[in-house]
Coordinates of C-alpha atoms and ligand atoms in Angstrom, one line a residue:
X1072 CA 22.6 21.0 -28.5
X1073 CA 21.0 17.7 -27.9
X1074 CA 21.8 16.3 -24.6
X1075 CA 22.9 12.7 -24.8
X1076 CA 21.3 10.7 -22.0
X1077 CA 24.0 8.9 -20.1
X1078 CA 22.9 5.5 -19.0
X1079 CA 26.0 4.5 -17.2
X1080 CA 25.5 2.4 -14.1
X1081 CA 28.2 2.3 -11.5
X1082 CA 29.5 -1.2 -10.8
X1083 CA 28.7 -2.5 -7.3
X1084 CA 28.7 -5.6 -5.2
X1085 CA 26.5 -6.4 -2.2
X1086 CA 27.5 -8.0 1.1
X1087 CA 25.1 -9.8 3.4
X1088 CA 25.6 -11.7 6.5
X1089 CA 23.7 -14.7 7.8
X1090 CA 23.5 -14.3 11.6
X1091 CA 23.0 -17.1 14.1
X1092 CA 19.6 -18.9 13.6
X1093 CA 18.8 -16.7 10.6
X1094 CA 17.1 -18.2 7.5
X1095 CA 19.5 -17.9 4.5
X1096 CA 16.6 -17.4 2.2
X1097 CA 15.6 -14.3 4.2
X1098 CA 19.0 -12.8 3.7
X1099 CA 18.7 -13.3 -0.1
X1100 CA 15.3 -11.5 0.1
X1101 CA 17.0 -8.6 1.9
X1102 CA 19.7 -8.6 -0.7
X1103 CA 17.0 -8.5 -3.4
X1104 CA 15.7 -5.3 -1.9
X1105 CA 19.2 -3.9 -1.5
X1106 CA 19.8 -4.7 -5.2
X1107 CA 16.6 -2.7 -6.1
X1108 CA 17.9 0.1 -3.9
X1109 CA 21.2 0.0 -5.6
X1110 CA 19.6 0.1 -9.0
X1111 CA 17.4 3.1 -7.9
X1112 CA 20.6 4.9 -6.8
X1113 CA 22.2 4.3 -10.2
X1114 CA 24.3 1.1 -9.6
X1115 CA 24.5 -2.2 -11.2
X1116 CA 25.1 -5.2 -9.0
X1117 CA 27.8 -7.6 -10.3
X1118 CA 27.9 -10.1 -7.5
X1119 CA 26.6 -10.8 -4.0
X1120 CA 28.9 -12.1 -1.2
X1121 CA 27.2 -13.8 1.7
X1122 CA 28.9 -15.0 4.9
X1123 CA 27.6 -16.9 7.9
X1124 CA 29.0 -15.3 11.1
X1125 CA 28.3 -15.7 14.8
X1126 CA 29.3 -12.2 15.8
X1127 CA 30.4 -9.4 13.5
X1128 CA 34.1 -8.7 13.4
X1129 CA 34.6 -5.4 15.2
X1130 CA 37.2 -4.3 12.7
X1131 CA 35.8 -5.2 9.4
X1132 CA 32.4 -6.6 10.1
X1133 CA 33.0 -9.8 8.1
X1134 CA 35.9 -12.2 8.4
X1135 CA 39.4 -11.6 7.0
X1136 CA 39.3 -14.5 4.6
X1137 CA 36.1 -13.2 3.0
X1138 CA 37.6 -9.7 2.9
X1139 CA 40.5 -11.1 0.9
X1140 CA 38.2 -12.8 -1.6
X1141 CA 36.2 -9.5 -1.9
X1142 CA 39.4 -7.5 -2.4
X1143 CA 40.5 -9.6 -5.3
X1144 CA 37.0 -9.4 -6.9
X1145 CA 36.9 -5.6 -6.4
X1146 CA 40.4 -5.1 -8.0
X1147 CA 39.7 -7.4 -11.0
X1148 CA 36.3 -6.0 -11.8
X1149 CA 36.9 -2.3 -11.1
X1150 CA 34.1 -2.1 -8.6
X1151 CA 33.0 1.4 -7.6
X1152 CA 30.9 0.7 -4.5
X1153 CA 30.7 -2.1 -2.0
X1154 CA 27.4 -2.0 -0.3
X1155 CA 26.6 -3.7 3.1
X1156 CA 23.1 -4.6 4.0
X1157 CA 23.8 -4.0 7.7
X1158 CA 24.8 -0.8 9.4
X1159 CA 28.5 -0.5 9.8
X1160 CA 30.2 1.4 12.6
X1161 CA 32.3 4.4 11.5
X1162 CA 35.4 2.4 12.5
X1163 CA 34.4 -0.6 10.4
X1164 CA 33.6 1.5 7.5
X1165 CA 37.0 3.2 7.6
X1166 CA 38.9 -0.1 7.9
X1167 CA 37.1 -1.7 5.1
X1168 CA 37.6 1.4 2.9
X1169 CA 41.3 1.2 3.6
X1170 CA 41.5 -2.4 2.5
X1171 CA 39.3 -2.3 -0.5
X1172 CA 40.1 1.3 -1.7
X1173 CA 36.6 2.0 -3.1
X1174 CA 33.4 3.6 -1.8
X1175 CA 31.9 1.6 1.1
X1176 CA 28.2 2.2 1.8
X1177 CA 25.9 0.7 4.2
X1178 CA 22.1 0.5 3.8
X1179 CA 21.5 3.8 5.6
X1180 CA 24.1 5.6 3.4
X1181 CA 22.5 4.1 0.3
X1182 CA 19.0 5.2 1.3
X1183 CA 20.3 8.7 2.2
X1184 CA 21.9 8.8 -1.3
X1185 CA 18.6 8.0 -3.0
X1186 CA 16.8 10.5 -1.0
X1187 CA 19.4 13.1 -1.9
X1188 CA 19.0 12.3 -5.6
X1189 CA 15.2 12.5 -5.4
X1190 CA 14.6 15.5 -3.2
X1191 CA 13.2 18.2 -5.5
X1192 CA 11.7 20.9 -3.3
X1193 CA 13.9 23.0 -1.1
X1194 CA 12.0 21.6 1.9
X1195 CA 12.8 18.0 1.0
X1196 CA 16.4 18.9 0.2
X1197 CA 16.8 20.6 3.6
X1198 CA 15.3 17.5 5.3
X1199 CA 17.7 15.2 3.5
X1200 CA 20.7 17.4 4.0
X1201 CA 20.1 17.4 7.7
X1202 CA 19.9 13.6 7.8
X1203 CA 23.1 13.3 5.7
X1204 CA 25.1 15.6 8.0
X1205 CA 23.9 13.7 11.1
X1206 CA 25.0 10.5 9.4
X1207 CA 28.3 12.1 8.4
X1208 CA 29.3 13.6 11.8
X1209 CA 30.6 10.4 13.5
X1210 CA 32.3 9.4 10.3
X1211 CA 34.3 12.5 9.7
X1212 CA 37.6 11.0 11.0
X1213 CA 37.3 8.4 8.2
X1214 CA 37.2 11.0 5.5
X1215 CA 40.5 12.4 6.7
X1216 CA 42.4 9.1 6.3
X1217 CA 42.1 9.7 2.5
X1218 CA 43.9 13.0 2.8
X1219 CA 46.5 11.4 5.0
X1220 CA 47.2 8.9 2.3
X1221 CA 47.4 11.6 -0.4
X1222 CA 49.6 13.9 1.6
X1223 CA 51.6 11.2 3.3
X1224 CA 50.9 10.3 6.8
X1225 CA 54.0 11.6 8.6
X1226 CA 53.6 15.0 10.3
X1227 CA 49.9 15.0 9.5
X1228 CA 48.6 13.9 12.8
X1229 CA 48.7 17.3 14.6
X1230 CA 47.1 19.5 12.0
X1231 CA 45.0 16.5 10.7
X1232 CA 43.4 16.1 14.1
X1233 CA 42.8 19.8 14.4
X1234 CA 41.2 19.9 11.0
X1235 CA 38.9 17.1 12.0
X1236 CA 37.8 19.2 14.9
X1237 CA 37.3 22.2 12.7
X1238 CA 35.4 20.1 10.3
X1239 CA 33.2 18.7 13.1
X1240 CA 32.5 22.2 14.2
X1241 CA 31.5 23.3 10.7
X1242 CA 29.2 20.2 10.4
X1243 CA 27.7 20.9 13.8
X1244 CA 27.1 24.5 12.9
X1245 CA 25.5 23.4 9.6
X1246 CA 23.3 20.9 11.5
X1247 CA 22.0 23.6 13.8
X1248 CA 21.4 26.0 10.9
X1249 CA 19.4 23.3 9.0
X1250 CA 17.4 22.5 12.2
X1251 CA 16.5 26.2 12.6
X1252 CA 15.5 26.4 8.9
X1253 CA 13.4 23.2 9.2
X1254 CA 11.8 24.4 12.4
X1255 CA 10.7 27.6 10.6
X1256 CA 9.2 25.7 7.7
X1257 CA 7.6 23.2 10.1
X1258 CA 5.9 26.0 11.8
X1259 CA 4.7 27.4 8.5
X1260 CA 3.5 24.0 7.4
X1261 CA 1.7 23.5 10.7
X1262 CA -0.1 26.7 10.2
X1263 CA -1.0 25.7 6.7
X1264 CA -2.3 22.4 7.9
X1265 CA -4.3 24.3 10.5
X1266 CA -5.8 26.6 7.8
X1267 CA -7.2 23.6 6.0
X1268 CA -10.2 23.8 8.3
X1269 CA -11.9 20.9 9.9
X1270 CA -12.2 18.7 6.8
X1271 CA -11.6 15.0 7.5
X1272 CA -8.0 14.1 6.7
X1273 CA -7.1 10.8 5.2
X1274 CA -3.4 9.8 4.7
X1275 CA -2.0 7.0 2.6
X1276 CA 0.9 5.1 4.1
X1277 CA 2.7 2.0 3.0
X1278 CA 6.0 0.4 2.0
X1279 CA 7.8 2.1 -0.9
X1280 CA 6.7 1.2 -4.4
X1281 CA 3.3 -0.4 -3.4
X1282 CA 1.3 2.0 -5.6
X1283 CA 0.3 4.9 -3.3
X1284 CA 0.8 7.6 -5.9
X1285 CA -0.9 5.5 -8.6
X1286 CA -3.9 5.2 -6.3
X1287 CA -3.8 8.9 -5.4
X1288 CA -3.9 9.7 -9.1
X1289 CA -6.8 7.4 -9.8
X1290 CA -8.9 8.7 -6.9
X1291 CA -8.2 12.3 -7.1
X1292 CA -7.5 12.7 -10.8
X1293 CA -4.2 14.3 -10.0
X1294 CA -0.9 13.8 -11.6
X1295 CA 1.6 12.6 -8.9
X1296 CA 4.8 11.1 -10.2
X1297 CA 4.8 7.3 -10.0
X1298 CA 7.4 4.9 -11.2
X1299 CA 8.8 1.5 -10.7
X1300 CA 11.7 2.6 -8.5
X1301 CA 12.0 3.1 -4.8
X1302 CA 11.1 6.4 -3.1
X1303 CA 9.5 8.0 -6.2
X1304 CA 7.7 10.3 -3.8
X1305 CA 9.4 12.4 -1.1
X1306 CA 7.2 15.4 -0.9
X1307 CA 3.7 15.1 0.4
X1308 CA 0.8 15.9 -1.9
X1309 CA -2.5 16.8 -0.5
X1310 CA -5.7 16.8 -2.6
X1311 CA -9.3 17.5 -1.9
X1312 CA -11.4 14.5 -2.9
X1313 CA -15.1 14.4 -3.1
X1314 CA -17.0 11.1 -2.9
X1315 CA -20.8 11.3 -3.1
X1316 CA -20.6 15.1 -2.3
X1317 CA -18.7 14.3 0.8
X1318 CA -15.4 16.2 0.8
X1319 CA -12.2 15.2 2.5
X1320 CA -8.4 15.7 2.2
X1321 CA -6.2 12.9 0.9
X1322 CA -2.5 12.9 1.3
X1323 CA 0.2 10.9 -0.5
X1324 CA 3.6 10.8 1.2
X1325 CA 7.0 9.2 1.4
X1326 CA 7.1 5.4 1.4
X1327 CA 8.5 3.4 4.3
X1328 CA 11.1 0.7 4.2
X1329 CA 12.6 -1.9 6.4
X1330 CA 15.1 -0.3 8.8
X1331 CA 14.3 3.2 7.7
X1332 CA 17.3 5.3 8.9
X1333 CA 16.4 7.0 12.1
X1334 CA 18.1 10.2 10.9
X1335 CA 15.4 10.3 8.1
X1336 CA 12.5 9.6 10.4
X1337 CA 13.8 12.6 12.5
X1338 CA 14.2 15.1 9.8
X1339 CA 11.0 14.0 7.9
X1340 CA 9.1 14.9 11.0
X1341 CA 6.9 17.5 9.3
X1342 CA 6.2 15.2 6.4
X1343 CA 5.2 12.5 8.8
X1344 CA 3.1 15.0 10.7
X1345 CA 0.6 14.7 7.9
X1346 CA 0.3 11.0 8.9
X1347 CA 0.2 11.9 12.6
X1348 CA -2.6 14.4 12.2
X1349 CA -4.7 12.3 9.9
X1350 CA -8.1 11.0 11.0
X1351 CA -7.9 7.9 8.9
X1352 CA -5.0 5.9 7.4
X1353 CA -5.1 3.9 4.2
X1354 CA -2.4 1.4 4.6
X1355 CA -1.5 0.4 1.0
X1356 CA 0.1 -3.0 0.5
X1357 CA 1.6 -4.6 -2.6
X1358 CA 0.1 -8.1 -2.3
X1359 CA 2.0 -9.3 -5.4
X1360 CA 5.3 -8.9 -3.5
X1361 CA 6.6 -12.1 -1.9
X1362 CA 7.4 -10.3 1.4
X1363 CA 4.3 -8.2 1.7
X1364 CA 3.6 -9.5 5.2
X1365 CA 7.1 -8.3 6.3
X1366 CA 6.4 -5.0 4.6
X1367 CA 3.2 -4.6 6.7
X1368 CA 5.2 -5.3 9.8
X1369 CA 7.8 -2.7 8.9
X1370 CA 5.2 -0.1 8.2
X1371 CA 3.4 -0.8 11.5
X1372 CA 6.8 -0.4 13.2
X1373 CA 7.3 3.0 11.7
X1374 CA 3.7 4.0 12.6
X1375 CA 4.4 2.9 16.2
X1376 CA 7.7 4.9 16.2
X1377 CA 5.8 8.1 15.2
X1378 CA 3.0 7.4 17.6
X1379 CA 0.3 6.3 15.2
X1380 CA -0.1 2.7 16.1
X1381 CA -3.7 2.9 17.1
X1382 CA -5.1 5.1 14.4
X1383 CA -8.1 4.0 12.5
X1384 CA -6.9 2.2 9.4
X1385 CA -8.2 0.7 6.2
X1386 CA -5.9 -2.0 4.8
X1387 CA -5.7 -1.6 1.0
X1388 CA -4.3 -4.6 -0.8
X1389 CA -3.1 -3.4 -4.2
X1390 CA -1.8 -5.0 -7.3
X1391 CA -4.2 -8.0 -7.3
X1392 CA -3.8 -8.1 -11.1
X1393 CA -0.2 -9.1 -10.5
X1394 CA -0.7 -11.6 -7.8
X1395 CA 0.3 -15.2 -8.5
X1396 CA 0.1 -17.9 -5.9
X1397 CA 2.4 -20.8 -5.9
X1398 CA 0.7 -23.9 -7.4
X1399 CA 0.4 -27.1 -5.6
X1400 CA -0.2 -30.2 -7.7
X1401 CA -3.1 -32.4 -6.5
X1402 CA -0.9 -35.5 -6.4
X1403 CA 1.9 -33.7 -4.5
X1404 CA 1.5 -35.1 -1.0
X1405 CA 4.9 -33.9 0.2
X1406 CA 4.8 -30.2 -0.1
X1407 CA 3.1 -28.5 2.8
X1408 CA 0.5 -26.0 1.8
X1409 CA 1.4 -22.6 3.2
X1410 CA 0.2 -19.0 2.7
X1411 CA 2.3 -18.9 -0.5
X1412 CA -0.4 -21.1 -2.0
X1413 CA -3.3 -18.8 -1.0
X1414 CA -5.7 -17.5 -3.5
X1415 CA -6.8 -13.8 -3.3
X1416 CA -10.1 -15.1 -1.8
X1417 CA -8.2 -16.9 0.9
X1418 CA -6.2 -13.8 1.7
X1419 CA -9.4 -11.8 1.9
X1420 CA -10.9 -14.3 4.4
X1421 CA -7.6 -14.3 6.4
X1422 CA -7.4 -10.6 6.7
X1423 CA -11.1 -10.0 7.3
X1424 CA -10.8 -12.4 10.3
X1425 CA -8.1 -10.3 11.8
X1426 CA -10.1 -8.0 14.0
X1427 CA -10.1 -4.2 13.9
X1428 CA -9.4 -3.1 10.4
X1429 CA -11.4 -2.7 7.3
X1430 CA -9.9 -4.6 4.3
X1431 CA -10.2 -4.1 0.6
X1432 CA -8.4 -5.7 -2.4
X1433 CA -7.8 -3.6 -5.5
X1434 CA -5.7 -2.9 -8.6
X1435 CA -5.0 0.8 -8.9
X1436 CA -3.4 0.3 -12.2
X1437 CA -6.1 -1.9 -13.8
X1438 CA -8.8 0.0 -11.9
X1439 CA -10.2 -3.2 -10.4
X1440 CA -12.6 -3.1 -7.5
X1441 CA -12.3 0.7 -7.1
X1442 CA -16.0 1.0 -6.4
X1443 CA -15.7 -1.1 -3.3
X1444 CA -12.6 0.9 -2.3
X1445 CA -14.5 4.2 -2.7
X1446 CA -17.4 2.8 -0.6
X1447 CA -15.2 1.7 2.2
X1448 CA -13.4 5.1 2.3
X1449 CA -16.7 6.9 2.0
X1450 CA -18.2 5.0 4.9
X1451 CA -15.3 5.6 7.2
X1452 CA -15.0 9.3 6.3
X1453 CA -18.7 9.7 6.7
X1454 CA -18.6 8.4 10.2
X1455 CA -15.8 10.8 11.2
X1456 CA -17.5 13.7 9.3
X1457 CA -20.8 13.2 11.0
X1458 CA -19.2 13.0 14.5
X1459 CA -17.7 16.4 13.6
X1460 CA -20.7 18.0 12.0
X1461 CA -23.7 16.3 13.4
X1462 CA -26.1 18.9 12.1
X1463 CA -25.6 18.2 8.4
X1464 CA -25.9 14.5 8.7
X1465 CA -28.7 14.4 6.1
X1466 CA -26.4 15.6 3.4
X1467 CA -24.5 12.3 3.3
X1468 CA -26.5 9.2 2.6
X1469 CA -25.9 5.9 4.4
X1470 CA -24.4 4.3 1.4
X1471 CA -22.5 5.7 -1.5
X1472 CA -25.0 3.8 -3.9
X1473 CA -27.8 5.9 -2.6
X1474 CA -26.0 9.0 -3.8
X1475 CA -27.1 10.3 -7.2
X1476 CA -24.8 12.6 -8.9
X1477 CA -27.0 15.6 -9.8
X1478 CA -25.1 16.1 -13.1
X1479 CA -25.8 12.6 -14.3
Ligands
GTP836 N1 0.6 -4.4 -11.7 C1 0.3 -3.3 -11.0 N2 1.2 -2.4 -10.9 C2 0.9 -1.3 -10.1 C3 -0.4 -1.1 -9.5 N3 -0.4 0.0 -8.8 C4 0.8 0.6 -9.0 N4 1.6 -0.2 -9.8 C5 3.0 0.1 -10.3 O1 3.9 0.1 -9.2 C6 5.0 1.0 -9.3 C7 5.0 1.9 -8.1 O2 3.9 2.7 -8.1 P1 3.9 4.1 -7.3 O3 2.5 4.6 -7.3 O4 5.0 5.0 -7.7 O5 4.2 3.6 -5.8 P2 4.4 4.4 -4.5 O6 3.8 3.6 -3.4 O7 3.9 5.8 -4.6 O8 6.0 4.4 -4.3 P3 7.0 5.4 -3.6 O9 6.5 6.8 -3.9 O10 8.2 5.1 -4.3 O11 7.0 5.0 -2.2 C8 4.7 1.7 -10.6 O12 5.4 1.1 -11.6 C9 3.2 1.5 -10.8 O13 2.8 1.5 -12.2 C10 -1.3 -2.2 -9.7 O14 -2.5 -2.2 -9.2 N5 -0.9 -3.3 -10.4
MG837 MG1 4.8 7.6 -4.5

């Protein structure tokens, strides 16, 4: 029987908050990303609600007037999920759920949901499951309020409370089971990585959806899944790449995001070990994205969190084919020229001036400037390789151009 592909998107609304001294435009940009996350998770955003608040309401995060407005909208439009950009406390989540009577997710819950959908291998599934249980544990009491309502609240308190405790125990047992399982796999993977010998290891890192897998496919002629959604890649792929008879290992791994849930960073430890143990990082950036500088910051933050802040890095600015700067008319004397008006050339100059890193601008999709990219990678890998194997220095010419492929 033919399977009919269901394309039903669940109706959702987004809720953002403008904090003191925060730029409202920034909040809209965050909500743009939250909308992309929602779409990736299988939701369709009907509306965004934004409120300016001094301090979050401890009970419902946003104010009661706004909550009323949202409640009406949720009822009238049969909304399935209400998604908050900020992290909610278990109590807030429970209170809001009581009032709106639909699924309440925060950013972390949404990201965990996408990871759960996308985890293919048993290893990735175990990592995600652990992160989900750790997220769930403090929220268990909230789950029981549903049952209270279904069964009627009176007389439920005693057994209800006991059941929460039983539930907590089950979840805790499950967490330690998963941790044991991961520790075993981590050990295996550590051994596997050890068995790869002393080849130079290069790891691609970057924000999600910047084109890491696309670049991996172009460079290593492999076939890693790439698509225009967030977190296409969860499992690490490692390929042996040879540039001018110089072999090295290249890995493609999970993308980062602003406020990457800590539970995920924890349980993806082994995946991130690939980055930690690399000799060289390629930090891939989507220069066509309006917030690419924020993205670089977020990635650097995660790198810092996992102890990789000072690793040797090549900054790879991708998607130059898609980059459009804002135009500034010559007779416009009012608008101040900012980095939004920069040409690619100006970005190159700006980034080359920032000391420390090598910089290259490419399009992985249109295969633009890949020769320069290969040369940069070759030179850096060569330096590391020669420091490791000084005796076969002569095998690897100073410049990739000097290398003649014997088969040509
Ligand atoms: N225009 C343009 N699009 C690109 C380029 N490189 C990649 N893309 C597109 O960007 C989207 C994301 O590419 P991926 O390679 O999956 O990105 P990724 O960094 O591996 O993403 P995750 O695995 O989700 O973190 C895909 O639709 C690609 O076709 C490029 O140079 N130019
Ligand atoms: Mg990918």
